[in-house]
Amino acid sequence: LTSRNVVFALSYSGLTSYLVSNIEIALKAGARIVSLSPAGALVAELSDVNIALNAYRKSKSDIFIPTGRVAMYVLPDAVLVLLTARVQQGS
């Protein structure tokens, strides 16, 4: 990684320790960080730009996955479609 790179970090909770460690490594290398995580979470705080996704809900069940996580999977597709359209337009 160099200062010419951008890391796009996705975090449903904004607290995942291995992701935080990888962001710190990328920052030391000079990379810019764009994240999709809850506002105010550690991942958001470490990022140059954060797209706030405040859908995180703690679950008391080990097998229940909150439906708010669906947005985490759909939004990157939408972002990539928009970026691709911008690149094709020459912007």
Short mmCIF file of C-alpha atoms in Angstrom, two decimals, residues 2-48:
data_model
loop_
_atom_site.label_atom_id
_atom_site.label_comp_id
_atom_site.label_asym_id
_atom_site.label_seq_id
_atom_site.Cartn_x
_atom_site.Cartn_y
_atom_site.Cartn_z
CA THR A 2 1.05 3.56 -0.72
CA SER A 3 -0.45 7.04 -0.59
CA ARG A 4 -1.89 6.34 -4.06
CA ASN A 5 -4.18 3.61 -2.64
CA VAL A 6 -7.63 3.77 -1.10
CA VAL A 7 -8.93 1.07 1.23
CA PHE A 8 -12.70 0.55 1.31
CA ALA A 9 -13.51 -0.94 4.72
CA LEU A 10 -16.93 -2.41 5.51
CA SER A 11 -17.93 -2.96 9.11
CA TYR A 12 -21.40 -3.70 10.44
CA SER A 13 -20.41 -2.96 14.05
CA GLY A 14 -17.47 -0.62 13.47
CA LEU A 15 -15.54 -2.49 16.15
CA THR A 16 -14.08 -5.60 14.52
CA SER A 17 -10.54 -5.90 15.87
CA TYR A 18 -8.87 -7.49 12.83
CA LEU A 19 -10.38 -4.82 10.55
CA VAL A 20 -9.19 -2.05 12.87
CA SER A 21 -5.68 -3.58 12.80
CA ASN A 22 -5.70 -3.69 9.00
CA ILE A 23 -6.90 -0.09 8.78
CA GLU A 24 -4.05 0.97 11.08
CA ILE A 25 -1.55 -0.84 8.82
CA ALA A 26 -3.01 0.88 5.75
CA LEU A 27 -2.84 4.27 7.45
CA LYS A 28 0.83 3.75 8.36
CA ALA A 29 1.49 2.98 4.68
CA GLY A 30 -0.16 6.28 3.75
CA ALA A 31 -3.33 4.87 2.19
CA ARG A 32 -6.60 6.75 2.44
CA ILE A 33 -9.50 4.96 4.15
CA VAL A 34 -13.14 5.08 3.09
CA SER A 35 -15.42 3.13 5.38
CA LEU A 36 -18.99 1.99 5.58
CA SER A 37 -19.69 1.66 9.29
CA PRO A 38 -21.74 3.14 12.14
CA ALA A 39 -21.06 6.82 12.80
CA GLY A 40 -18.83 7.32 15.82
CA ALA A 41 -17.49 3.75 15.78
CA LEU A 42 -13.73 3.14 15.86
CA VAL A 43 -13.63 2.18 12.16
CA ALA A 44 -15.39 5.46 11.29
CA GLU A 45 -13.03 7.47 13.48
CA LEU A 46 -9.94 5.96 11.80
CA SER A 47 -11.30 6.65 8.32
CA ASP A 48 -10.73 9.68 6.12
#
